[in-house]
GROMACS .gro file of C-alpha atoms in nm:
model
  252
    1TYR     CA    1  -0.117  11.827   7.322
    2GLU     CA    2  -0.338  11.831   7.029
    3ALA     CA    3  -0.623  11.863   7.195
    4GLN     CA    4  -0.478  12.146   7.389
    5LEU     CA    5  -0.379  12.310   7.041
    6ALA     CA    6  -0.726  12.270   6.913
    7SER     CA    7  -0.885  12.414   7.256
    8GLY     CA    8  -0.607  12.708   7.217
    9ALA     CA    9  -0.697  12.805   6.850
   10PRO     CA   10  -1.041  12.992   6.859
   11ARG     CA   11  -0.854  13.199   7.159
   12ALA     CA   12  -0.572  13.228   6.974
   13LYS     CA   13  -0.782  13.345   6.663
   14GLU     CA   14  -0.971  13.579   6.850
   15GLN     CA   15  -0.683  13.731   6.994
   16VAL     CA   16  -0.561  13.783   6.603
   17LYS     CA   17  -0.880  13.971   6.512
   18THR     CA   18  -0.896  14.171   6.805
   19LEU     CA   19  -0.542  14.306   6.714
   20ILE     CA   20  -0.644  14.348   6.342
   21SER     CA   21  -0.968  14.564   6.471
   22TRP     CA   22  -0.771  14.778   6.719
   23GLY     CA   23  -0.511  14.833   6.419
   24THR     CA   24  -0.794  14.973   6.187
   25LEU     CA   25  -0.857  15.278   6.396
   26PRO     CA   26  -0.956  15.498   6.320
   27LEU     CA   27  -1.048  15.366   5.927
   28GLY     CA   28  -1.236  15.069   5.998
   29SER     CA   29  -1.600  14.987   5.973
   30LEU     CA   30  -1.809  14.894   6.305
   31ILE     CA   31  -1.897  14.565   6.246
   32ARG     CA   32  -2.016  14.374   6.561
   33VAL     CA   33  -1.947  14.476   6.936
   34ALA     CA   34  -1.752  14.270   7.165
   35THR     CA   35  -1.989  14.219   7.438
   36ALA     CA   36  -2.096  13.937   7.745
   37GLU     CA   37  -2.422  14.065   7.715
   38PRO     CA   38  -2.660  13.853   7.481
   39ALA     CA   39  -2.768  14.120   7.271
   40ILE     CA   40  -2.802  14.157   6.893
   41ALA     CA   41  -2.831  14.450   6.689
   42LEU     CA   42  -3.108  14.370   6.363
   43THR     CA   43  -3.061  14.650   6.101
   44PHE     CA   44  -3.283  14.707   5.779
   45ASP     CA   45  -3.162  14.900   5.470
   46ASP     CA   46  -3.333  15.074   5.190
   47GLY     CA   47  -3.654  15.255   5.348
   48PRO     CA   48  -3.911  15.358   5.455
   49ASP     CA   49  -4.194  15.214   5.247
   50PRO     CA   50  -4.550  15.305   5.339
   51GLN     CA   51  -4.636  14.927   5.257
   52GLU     CA   52  -4.295  14.712   5.396
   53THR     CA   53  -4.191  14.892   5.658
   54PRO     CA   54  -4.522  14.912   5.872
   55ARG     CA   55  -4.496  14.497   5.838
   56VAL     CA   56  -4.154  14.471   5.967
   57LEU     CA   57  -4.224  14.708   6.281
   58GLU     CA   58  -4.524  14.457   6.366
   59ILE     CA   59  -4.310  14.167   6.361
   60LEU     CA   60  -4.060  14.364   6.609
   61GLU     CA   61  -4.320  14.470   6.800
   62ARG     CA   62  -4.490  14.129   6.854
   63HIS     CA   63  -4.137  14.003   7.003
   64GLY     CA   64  -4.034  14.293   7.184
   65ALA     CA   65  -3.746  14.352   6.959
   66ARG     CA   66  -3.572  14.701   6.850
   67GLY     CA   67  -3.388  14.743   6.542
   68THR     CA   68  -3.232  15.004   6.354
   69PHE     CA   69  -3.320  15.132   6.006
   70PHE     CA   70  -3.094  15.249   5.745
   71MET     CA   71  -3.278  15.498   5.549
   72VAL     CA   72  -3.276  15.646   5.229
   73GLY     CA   73  -3.291  16.022   5.227
   74LYS     CA   74  -3.536  16.020   4.927
   75ARG     CA   75  -3.757  15.830   5.097
   76VAL     CA   76  -3.724  15.997   5.422
   77ALA     CA   77  -3.877  16.274   5.245
   78ARG     CA   78  -4.164  16.111   5.053
   79HIS     CA   79  -4.253  15.943   5.345
   80PRO     CA   80  -4.170  16.093   5.695
   81GLU     CA   81  -4.509  15.959   5.881
   82VAL     CA   82  -4.361  15.611   5.805
   83VAL     CA   83  -4.006  15.742   5.958
   84ALA     CA   84  -4.199  15.880   6.280
   85ARG     CA   85  -4.394  15.527   6.314
   86VAL     CA   86  -4.050  15.373   6.299
   87THR     CA   87  -3.894  15.614   6.606
   88ALA     CA   88  -4.230  15.639   6.792
   89ALA     CA   89  -4.168  15.239   6.830
   90GLY     CA   90  -3.806  15.265   7.007
   91HIS     CA   91  -3.661  15.179   6.711
   92ALA     CA   92  -3.343  15.376   6.583
   93VAL     CA   93  -3.333  15.544   6.223
   94ALA     CA   94  -2.970  15.598   6.017
   95ASN     CA   95  -2.801  15.738   5.698
   96HIS     CA   96  -2.812  15.508   5.414
   97SER     CA   97  -2.750  15.829   5.188
   98TRP     CA   98  -2.953  16.031   4.982
   99ASP     CA   99  -3.090  15.811   4.662
  100HIS     CA  100  -2.859  15.475   4.704
  101PRO     CA  101  -2.561  15.520   4.488
  102SER     CA  102  -2.249  15.302   4.516
  103PHE     CA  103  -1.982  15.548   4.725
  104ARG     CA  104  -1.706  15.369   4.492
  105ARG     CA  105  -1.845  15.514   4.194
  106ILE     CA  106  -1.915  15.876   4.282
  107GLN     CA  107  -1.689  16.162   4.349
  108GLY     CA  108  -1.593  16.254   4.671
  109SER     CA  109  -1.787  16.598   4.668
  110TYR     CA  110  -2.110  16.439   4.583
  111ARG     CA  111  -2.076  16.140   4.856
  112ARG     CA  112  -2.050  16.424   5.082
  113ALA     CA  113  -2.375  16.588   4.941
  114GLN     CA  114  -2.568  16.260   4.960
  115LEU     CA  115  -2.431  16.234   5.326
  116ARG     CA  116  -2.559  16.574   5.390
  117TRP     CA  117  -2.916  16.536   5.207
  118CYS     CA  118  -2.979  16.227   5.389
  119GLY     CA  119  -2.906  16.366   5.690
  120GLU     CA  120  -3.114  16.672   5.680
  121ALA     CA  121  -3.419  16.455   5.576
  122LEU     CA  122  -3.313  16.246   5.901
  123ALA     CA  123  -3.304  16.557   6.125
  124PRO     CA  124  -3.604  16.593   6.255
  125HIS     CA  125  -3.655  16.206   6.326
  126GLY     CA  126  -3.330  16.251   6.548
  127ASP     CA  127  -3.006  16.209   6.403
  128THR     CA  128  -2.793  15.863   6.497
  129ARG     CA  129  -2.448  15.988   6.317
  130LEU     CA  130  -2.464  15.630   6.196
  131PHE     CA  131  -2.436  15.572   5.824
  132ARG     CA  132  -2.395  15.225   5.619
  133PRO     CA  133  -2.261  15.272   5.247
  134PRO     CA  134  -2.515  15.134   4.982
  135PHE     CA  135  -2.434  14.803   4.837
  136GLY     CA  136  -2.175  14.802   5.151
  137GLU     CA  137  -1.935  14.923   4.875
  138GLN     CA  138  -1.703  15.143   5.014
  139SER     CA  139  -1.343  15.280   4.932
  140LEU     CA  140  -1.034  15.430   5.142
  141ALA     CA  141  -1.181  15.756   5.010
  142SER     CA  142  -1.530  15.744   5.059
  143ARG     CA  143  -1.461  15.615   5.401
  144LEU     CA  144  -1.247  15.928   5.473
  145ASP     CA  145  -1.564  16.109   5.355
  146ALA     CA  146  -1.798  15.970   5.568
  147MET     CA  147  -1.502  16.023   5.902
  148ARG     CA  148  -1.482  16.406   5.726
  149CYS     CA  149  -1.867  16.453   5.791
  150GLY     CA  150  -1.913  16.305   6.110
  151TYR     CA  151  -2.055  15.959   6.049
  152ARG     CA  152  -1.954  15.666   6.181
  153VAL     CA  153  -1.948  15.369   5.916
  154VAL     CA  154  -2.137  15.078   6.027
  155CYS     CA  155  -2.133  14.715   5.834
  156TRP     CA  156  -2.241  14.405   5.973
  157ASP     CA  157  -2.086  14.044   6.070
  158VAL     CA  158  -2.386  13.888   5.977
  159VAL     CA  159  -2.608  13.893   5.631
  160ALA     CA  160  -2.919  13.708   5.531
  161GLU     CA  161  -2.849  13.788   5.183
  162ASP     CA  162  -3.220  13.861   5.146
  163TRP     CA  163  -3.180  14.082   4.808
  164ARG     CA  164  -3.283  13.815   4.614
  165ASP     CA  165  -3.569  13.540   4.653
  166ASP     CA  166  -3.448  13.250   4.866
  167PRO     CA  167  -3.673  13.092   5.068
  168ALA     CA  168  -3.715  13.224   5.428
  169ASP     CA  169  -3.514  12.890   5.612
  170LEU     CA  170  -3.256  12.953   5.400
  171LEU     CA  171  -3.219  13.301   5.517
  172VAL     CA  172  -3.252  13.159   5.877
  173GLN     CA  173  -2.956  12.937   5.826
  174ARG     CA  174  -2.752  13.191   5.715
  175VAL     CA  175  -2.794  13.421   5.991
  176MET     CA  176  -2.775  13.185   6.260
  177ARG     CA  177  -2.479  12.997   6.157
  178ARG     CA  178  -2.261  13.308   6.237
  179LEU     CA  179  -2.482  13.478   6.512
  180ARG     CA  180  -2.310  13.533   6.842
  181ARG     CA  181  -2.353  13.786   7.126
  182GLY     CA  182  -2.279  14.150   6.985
  183SER     CA  183  -2.350  14.068   6.603
  184ILE     CA  184  -2.520  14.360   6.382
  185VAL     CA  185  -2.720  14.166   6.151
  186LEU     CA  186  -2.822  14.289   5.807
  187PHE     CA  187  -3.196  14.268   5.661
  188HIS     CA  188  -3.373  14.473   5.414
  189ASP     CA  189  -3.700  14.574   5.513
  190THR     CA  190  -3.737  14.686   5.099
  191LEU     CA  191  -3.480  14.731   4.836
  192TYR     CA  192  -3.461  15.068   4.672
  193VAL     CA  193  -3.277  14.885   4.351
  194ALA     CA  194  -3.316  14.500   4.252
  195ASP     CA  195  -3.122  14.318   3.996
  196GLU     CA  196  -3.433  14.125   3.930
  197GLU     CA  197  -3.818  14.281   3.969
  198ARG     CA  198  -3.941  13.935   4.125
  199TYR     CA  199  -3.669  14.002   4.447
  200ARG     CA  200  -3.878  14.294   4.580
  201ASP     CA  201  -4.122  14.050   4.732
  202ARG     CA  202  -4.035  14.094   5.105
  203THR     CA  203  -4.211  13.798   5.240
  204PRO     CA  204  -3.910  13.560   5.255
  205THR     CA  205  -3.773  13.805   5.468
  206ARG     CA  206  -4.073  13.846   5.681
  207GLU     CA  207  -4.118  13.496   5.756
  208ALA     CA  208  -3.734  13.464   5.811
  209LEU     CA  209  -3.732  13.735   6.064
  210GLU     CA  210  -4.035  13.588   6.241
  211ILE     CA  211  -3.872  13.237   6.276
  212LEU     CA  212  -3.560  13.388   6.430
  213LEU     CA  213  -3.712  13.625   6.690
  214GLY     CA  214  -3.940  13.335   6.789
  215ARG     CA  215  -3.647  13.057   6.782
  216LEU     CA  216  -3.390  13.303   6.987
  217ALA     CA  217  -3.667  13.427   7.227
  218GLY     CA  218  -3.556  13.421   7.564
  219SER     CA  219  -3.164  13.363   7.441
  220PHE     CA  220  -3.106  13.714   7.321
  221ARG     CA  221  -3.250  14.062   7.351
  222PHE     CA  222  -3.273  14.287   7.044
  223VAL     CA  223  -3.151  14.642   7.052
  224THR     CA  224  -3.051  14.921   6.834
  225VAL     CA  225  -2.703  15.005   6.713
  226PRO     CA  226  -2.688  15.264   6.953
  227GLU     CA  227  -2.789  15.065   7.263
  228LEU     CA  228  -2.561  14.794   7.161
  229LEU     CA  229  -2.278  15.015   7.130
  230ARG     CA  230  -2.291  15.099   7.477
  231LEU     CA  231  -2.313  14.746   7.586
  232GLY     CA  232  -1.896  14.643   7.507
  233ARG     CA  233  -1.636  14.730   7.268
  234PRO     CA  234  -1.679  14.818   6.914
  235VAL     CA  235  -1.542  14.585   6.675
  236ARG     CA  236  -1.407  14.758   6.352
  237TRP     CA  237  -1.266  14.576   6.031
  238PRO     CA  238  -1.150  14.708   5.721
  239VAL     CA  239  -1.447  14.633   5.496
  240PHE     CA  240  -1.400  14.781   5.139
  241HIS     CA  241  -1.694  14.591   4.928
  242ARG     CA  242  -1.635  14.570   4.572
  243LEU     CA  243  -1.921  14.457   4.366
  244PRO     CA  244  -1.875  14.351   3.988
  245VAL     CA  245  -1.981  14.606   3.720
  246GLU     CA  246  -2.230  14.373   3.567
  247PHE     CA  247  -2.413  14.410   3.890
  248HIS     CA  248  -2.502  14.778   3.906
  249ARG     CA  249  -2.590  14.751   3.484
  250LYS     CA  250  -2.907  14.519   3.564
  251LEU     CA  251  -3.018  14.686   3.823
  252VAL     CA  252  -3.377  14.802   3.845
   0.00000   0.00000   0.00000
């Protein structure tokens, strides 16, 4: 009897999560896709960067993987040639605001302007109408602003926590611990802001990416978020992150 209960627990837990997911419509943010396909979406925030982004592109190309790059509009306007290289390689680009403010800490009109400015910068390169809030921070009001502007908010269900200087093997462990079919994984090809200057070094992220793609070769294929959405049911969750005020004070 206990064994039956134990075997049924994961299924019951998944059913509860499904009900919550449906209940968050339309305000829930996309965190993964429920699919039988062995597909995963790797995502990269804060670019483009003329040095760091091409290095990530080279790794993805070696492994035949595609990713989604959530880009900061100010950098898009400064480095359109890098954006063009990303899309030419078959990757998707998406909105990550104009200059990376916390959407919890700015007013609605400014939030909508941030979305519009970044969208205009990305328009020549394709418009996925996907948005990821900077720092993952959002409120109900900012979520409504994104919806009002026609954007689908994309968060994640797997995060490497690569915004510090943790070693590659630790980043790999964090990803592998939660990875499953339909996961959306958060990395940073560069950092727009950091709470310590040394964290800007992307070497551990690139090493972790290389390890993961090699380890998972043959088990998963790596697709863009738009491609992943075509493979199953979007799973939405009421994601409303709030970081400590002290964190924002330390940013450089």
